Amino acid sequence: MDGRSYLSGYADGEGCFCVTLNKSNRHKFGWDVRPSFSVSQNNDRSEVLLVFQREFGCGTIRPDRSDRTLKYEVRSVKDLVTKVIPHFEKYPLLSSKRKDFTKFAAVVRRMHERRHLTKEGFAEIVQIAETINVTSKKKYSRRQINV
């Protein structure tokens, strides 16, 4: 089995493609858009997180206080668009998480093209982000983000 396929399978079960929006006075339109890809693992089995970091050549590993695991995370738009997204396009996810990945990739590409700095582009990103991980609790709804 190819190790890169294994990483996609692992991410299919333990990974998250996420776009968070946080209020911010420093950002245009009053909101900070933060895409991230992450995978978590218990401390005693964390070797796979190092494999992700080595394979992608980016990202950080840190403790996740919410569930006492370790988390590998990539937040850089450049790294997401040049390393993470191409991996999952070449070695696709097999579960319904693939739909979230496709939407996530659309948001990251828009941000890489700096479209989040236009009102229309920002509105598109907010609309797409609201449909990613619909079962997870979101801090803000699209109605609260006036665009």
PDB file of C-alpha atoms in Angstrom:
ATOM      1  CA  MET A   1       0.000   0.000   0.000  1.00  0.00           C
ATOM      2  CA  ASP A   2       1.241   3.465  -0.883  1.00  0.00           C
ATOM      3  CA  GLY A   3       1.835   5.548   2.275  1.00  0.00           C
ATOM      4  CA  ARG A   4       0.170   8.566   0.707  1.00  0.00           C
ATOM      5  CA  SER A   5      -3.031   6.588   0.162  1.00  0.00           C
ATOM      6  CA  TYR A   6      -2.833   5.575   3.822  1.00  0.00           C
ATOM      7  CA  LEU A   7      -2.721   9.248   4.836  1.00  0.00           C
ATOM      8  CA  SER A   8      -5.897   9.917   2.877  1.00  0.00           C
ATOM      9  CA  GLY A   9      -7.597   6.958   4.531  1.00  0.00           C
ATOM     10  CA  TYR A  10      -6.448   8.126   7.930  1.00  0.00           C
ATOM     11  CA  ALA A  11      -7.723  11.650   7.247  1.00  0.00           C
ATOM     12  CA  ASP A  12     -11.024  10.178   6.070  1.00  0.00           C
ATOM     13  CA  GLY A  13     -11.546   8.872   9.596  1.00  0.00           C
ATOM     14  CA  GLU A  14      -9.668  11.304  11.827  1.00  0.00           C
ATOM     15  CA  GLY A  15      -9.250  14.467   9.745  1.00  0.00           C
ATOM     16  CA  CYS A  16     -11.107  17.735   9.530  1.00  0.00           C
ATOM     17  CA  PHE A  17     -11.331  20.308   6.755  1.00  0.00           C
ATOM     18  CA  CYS A  18     -12.545  23.439   8.471  1.00  0.00           C
ATOM     19  CA  VAL A  19     -13.201  27.095   7.708  1.00  0.00           C
ATOM     20  CA  THR A  20     -13.807  29.252  10.758  1.00  0.00           C
ATOM     21  CA  LEU A  21     -14.952  32.855  10.822  1.00  0.00           C
ATOM     22  CA  ASN A  22     -14.107  35.046  13.787  1.00  0.00           C
ATOM     23  CA  LYS A  23     -14.982  38.665  14.482  1.00  0.00           C
ATOM     24  CA  SER A  24     -12.005  40.907  13.886  1.00  0.00           C
ATOM     25  CA  ASN A  25     -11.436  44.645  13.813  1.00  0.00           C
ATOM     26  CA  ARG A  26      -8.229  44.143  11.827  1.00  0.00           C
ATOM     27  CA  HIS A  27      -9.774  42.393   8.825  1.00  0.00           C
ATOM     28  CA  LYS A  28     -11.781  43.734   5.940  1.00  0.00           C
ATOM     29  CA  PHE A  29     -15.538  43.299   6.464  1.00  0.00           C
ATOM     30  CA  GLY A  30     -14.906  42.750  10.218  1.00  0.00           C
ATOM     31  CA  TRP A  31     -14.246  39.003   9.954  1.00  0.00           C
ATOM     32  CA  ASP A  32     -11.161  36.792   9.891  1.00  0.00           C
ATOM     33  CA  VAL A  33     -11.514  33.750   7.596  1.00  0.00           C
ATOM     34  CA  ARG A  34      -9.361  30.824   8.743  1.00  0.00           C
ATOM     35  CA  PRO A  35      -9.148  27.584   6.783  1.00  0.00           C
ATOM     36  CA  SER A  36      -7.372  24.630   8.359  1.00  0.00           C
ATOM     37  CA  PHE A  37      -6.758  20.951   7.790  1.00  0.00           C
ATOM     38  CA  SER A  38      -6.123  18.852  10.891  1.00  0.00           C
ATOM     39  CA  VAL A  39      -5.870  15.287  12.118  1.00  0.00           C
ATOM     40  CA  SER A  40      -5.746  14.131  15.732  1.00  0.00           C
ATOM     41  CA  GLN A  41      -4.326  11.120  17.511  1.00  0.00           C
ATOM     42  CA  ASN A  42      -3.724   9.938  21.051  1.00  0.00           C
ATOM     43  CA  ASN A  43      -0.269  10.749  22.378  1.00  0.00           C
ATOM     44  CA  ASP A  44       0.836   7.094  22.463  1.00  0.00           C
ATOM     45  CA  ARG A  45       0.069   6.670  18.730  1.00  0.00           C
ATOM     46  CA  SER A  46       1.187  10.052  17.445  1.00  0.00           C
ATOM     47  CA  GLU A  47       3.787   8.759  14.955  1.00  0.00           C
ATOM     48  CA  VAL A  48       1.278   9.143  12.127  1.00  0.00           C
ATOM     49  CA  LEU A  49       1.145  12.897  12.786  1.00  0.00           C
ATOM     50  CA  LEU A  50       4.872  13.074  12.085  1.00  0.00           C
ATOM     51  CA  VAL A  51       4.263  11.183   8.830  1.00  0.00           C
ATOM     52  CA  PHE A  52       1.712  13.840   7.783  1.00  0.00           C
ATOM     53  CA  GLN A  53       4.144  16.616   8.667  1.00  0.00           C
ATOM     54  CA  ARG A  54       7.013  14.947   6.793  1.00  0.00           C
ATOM     55  CA  GLU A  55       4.895  14.125   3.721  1.00  0.00           C
ATOM     56  CA  PHE A  56       3.400  17.624   3.408  1.00  0.00           C
ATOM     57  CA  GLY A  57       6.532  19.457   4.535  1.00  0.00           C
ATOM     58  CA  CYS A  58       4.504  21.938   6.576  1.00  0.00           C
ATOM     59  CA  GLY A  59       2.140  22.291   9.508  1.00  0.00           C
ATOM     60  CA  THR A  60       2.478  22.034  13.254  1.00  0.00           C
ATOM     61  CA  ILE A  61       1.819  19.395  15.893  1.00  0.00           C
ATOM     62  CA  ARG A  62       0.375  20.632  19.162  1.00  0.00           C
ATOM     63  CA  PRO A  63      -1.639  19.397  22.139  1.00  0.00           C
ATOM     64  CA  ASP A  64      -5.400  19.689  21.699  1.00  0.00           C
ATOM     65  CA  ARG A  65      -6.733  20.587  25.122  1.00  0.00           C
ATOM     66  CA  SER A  66     -10.332  19.897  24.141  1.00  0.00           C
ATOM     67  CA  ASP A  67      -9.830  16.123  24.050  1.00  0.00           C
ATOM     68  CA  ARG A  68      -6.257  15.551  25.321  1.00  0.00           C
ATOM     69  CA  THR A  69      -4.944  14.369  21.970  1.00  0.00           C
ATOM     70  CA  LEU A  70      -2.223  15.702  19.712  1.00  0.00           C
ATOM     71  CA  LYS A  71      -3.240  17.555  16.585  1.00  0.00           C
ATOM     72  CA  TYR A  72      -1.401  18.028  13.310  1.00  0.00           C
ATOM     73  CA  GLU A  73      -2.662  21.204  11.638  1.00  0.00           C
ATOM     74  CA  VAL A  74      -2.012  23.220   8.486  1.00  0.00           C
ATOM     75  CA  ARG A  75      -3.392  26.781   8.397  1.00  0.00           C
ATOM     76  CA  SER A  76      -1.241  28.505   5.780  1.00  0.00           C
ATOM     77  CA  VAL A  77      -3.327  29.207   2.671  1.00  0.00           C
ATOM     78  CA  LYS A  78      -0.208  28.778   0.529  1.00  0.00           C
ATOM     79  CA  ASP A  79       0.591  25.374   2.055  1.00  0.00           C
ATOM     80  CA  LEU A  80      -3.026  24.279   1.847  1.00  0.00           C
ATOM     81  CA  VAL A  81      -3.290  25.189  -1.844  1.00  0.00           C
ATOM     82  CA  THR A  82       0.133  23.866  -2.899  1.00  0.00           C
ATOM     83  CA  LYS A  83       0.576  20.791  -0.676  1.00  0.00           C
ATOM     84  CA  VAL A  84      -2.539  19.598   1.142  1.00  0.00           C
ATOM     85  CA  ILE A  85      -5.212  20.062  -1.533  1.00  0.00           C
ATOM     86  CA  PRO A  86      -3.133  18.473  -4.337  1.00  0.00           C
ATOM     87  CA  HIS A  87      -2.542  15.427  -2.099  1.00  0.00           C
ATOM     88  CA  PHE A  88      -6.253  14.828  -1.548  1.00  0.00           C
ATOM     89  CA  GLU A  89      -6.998  15.398  -5.219  1.00  0.00           C
ATOM     90  CA  LYS A  90      -4.419  12.752  -6.178  1.00  0.00           C
ATOM     91  CA  TYR A  91      -5.412  10.388  -3.325  1.00  0.00           C
ATOM     92  CA  PRO A  92      -9.130  11.114  -2.847  1.00  0.00           C
ATOM     93  CA  LEU A  93     -11.151  10.538   0.279  1.00  0.00           C
ATOM     94  CA  LEU A  94     -13.685   7.725  -0.017  1.00  0.00           C
ATOM     95  CA  SER A  95     -16.315   8.802   2.512  1.00  0.00           C
ATOM     96  CA  SER A  96     -18.836  11.633   2.433  1.00  0.00           C
ATOM     97  CA  LYS A  97     -16.040  13.795   3.903  1.00  0.00           C
ATOM     98  CA  ARG A  98     -14.985  14.204   0.270  1.00  0.00           C
ATOM     99  CA  LYS A  99     -17.833  16.724  -0.189  1.00  0.00           C
ATOM    100  CA  ASP A 100     -16.477  18.839   2.675  1.00  0.00           C
ATOM    101  CA  PHE A 101     -13.001  18.618   1.165  1.00  0.00           C
ATOM    102  CA  THR A 102     -14.287  19.865  -2.223  1.00  0.00           C
ATOM    103  CA  LYS A 103     -15.961  22.867  -0.587  1.00  0.00           C
ATOM    104  CA  PHE A 104     -12.904  23.494   1.582  1.00  0.00           C
ATOM    105  CA  ALA A 105     -10.664  23.461  -1.509  1.00  0.00           C
ATOM    106  CA  ALA A 106     -12.978  25.978  -3.219  1.00  0.00           C
ATOM    107  CA  VAL A 107     -12.694  28.362  -0.243  1.00  0.00           C
ATOM    108  CA  VAL A 108      -8.907  28.012   0.004  1.00  0.00           C
ATOM    109  CA  ARG A 109      -8.463  28.609  -3.728  1.00  0.00           C
ATOM    110  CA  ARG A 110     -10.633  31.727  -3.551  1.00  0.00           C
ATOM    111  CA  MET A 111      -8.520  32.988  -0.666  1.00  0.00           C
ATOM    112  CA  HIS A 112      -5.312  32.205  -2.548  1.00  0.00           C
ATOM    113  CA  GLU A 113      -6.683  34.316  -5.422  1.00  0.00           C
ATOM    114  CA  ARG A 114      -7.377  37.046  -2.809  1.00  0.00           C
ATOM    115  CA  ARG A 115     -11.091  36.978  -3.613  1.00  0.00           C
ATOM    116  CA  HIS A 116     -11.915  37.120   0.102  1.00  0.00           C
ATOM    117  CA  LEU A 117     -10.851  40.774  -0.061  1.00  0.00           C
ATOM    118  CA  THR A 118     -13.800  41.684  -2.296  1.00  0.00           C
ATOM    119  CA  LYS A 119     -17.324  41.912  -0.959  1.00  0.00           C
ATOM    120  CA  GLU A 120     -18.633  39.413  -3.535  1.00  0.00           C
ATOM    121  CA  GLY A 121     -15.790  36.942  -2.923  1.00  0.00           C
ATOM    122  CA  PHE A 122     -16.125  37.206   0.845  1.00  0.00           C
ATOM    123  CA  ALA A 123     -19.875  36.568   0.573  1.00  0.00           C
ATOM    124  CA  GLU A 124     -19.209  33.468  -1.569  1.00  0.00           C
ATOM    125  CA  ILE A 125     -16.722  32.155   0.992  1.00  0.00           C
ATOM    126  CA  VAL A 126     -19.148  32.696   3.876  1.00  0.00           C
ATOM    127  CA  GLN A 127     -21.882  30.884   1.947  1.00  0.00           C
ATOM    128  CA  ILE A 128     -19.623  27.900   1.154  1.00  0.00           C
ATOM    129  CA  ALA A 129     -18.129  27.775   4.671  1.00  0.00           C
ATOM    130  CA  GLU A 130     -21.580  27.486   6.196  1.00  0.00           C
ATOM    131  CA  THR A 131     -22.120  24.216   4.286  1.00  0.00           C
ATOM    132  CA  ILE A 132     -18.887  22.557   5.472  1.00  0.00           C
ATOM    133  CA  ASN A 133     -19.183  20.192   8.462  1.00  0.00           C
ATOM    134  CA  VAL A 134     -22.871  21.007   8.882  1.00  0.00           C
ATOM    135  CA  THR A 135     -23.179  18.715  11.913  1.00  0.00           C
ATOM    136  CA  SER A 136     -20.540  20.614  13.890  1.00  0.00           C
ATOM    137  CA  LYS A 137     -21.410  23.556  16.091  1.00  0.00           C
ATOM    138  CA  LYS A 138     -20.629  26.873  14.419  1.00  0.00           C
ATOM    139  CA  LYS A 139     -19.821  29.971  16.422  1.00  0.00           C
ATOM    140  CA  TYR A 140     -21.521  32.327  13.938  1.00  0.00           C
ATOM    141  CA  SER A 141     -24.226  31.766  11.355  1.00  0.00           C
ATOM    142  CA  ARG A 142     -24.288  33.432   7.960  1.00  0.00           C
ATOM    143  CA  ARG A 143     -27.134  35.650   9.202  1.00  0.00           C
ATOM    144  CA  GLN A 144     -24.815  37.081  11.866  1.00  0.00           C
ATOM    145  CA  ILE A 145     -22.168  37.878   9.264  1.00  0.00           C
ATOM    146  CA  ASN A 146     -23.580  40.856   7.398  1.00  0.00           C
ATOM    147  CA  VAL A 147     -22.228  40.847   3.873  1.00  0.00           C
TER     148      VAL A 147
END
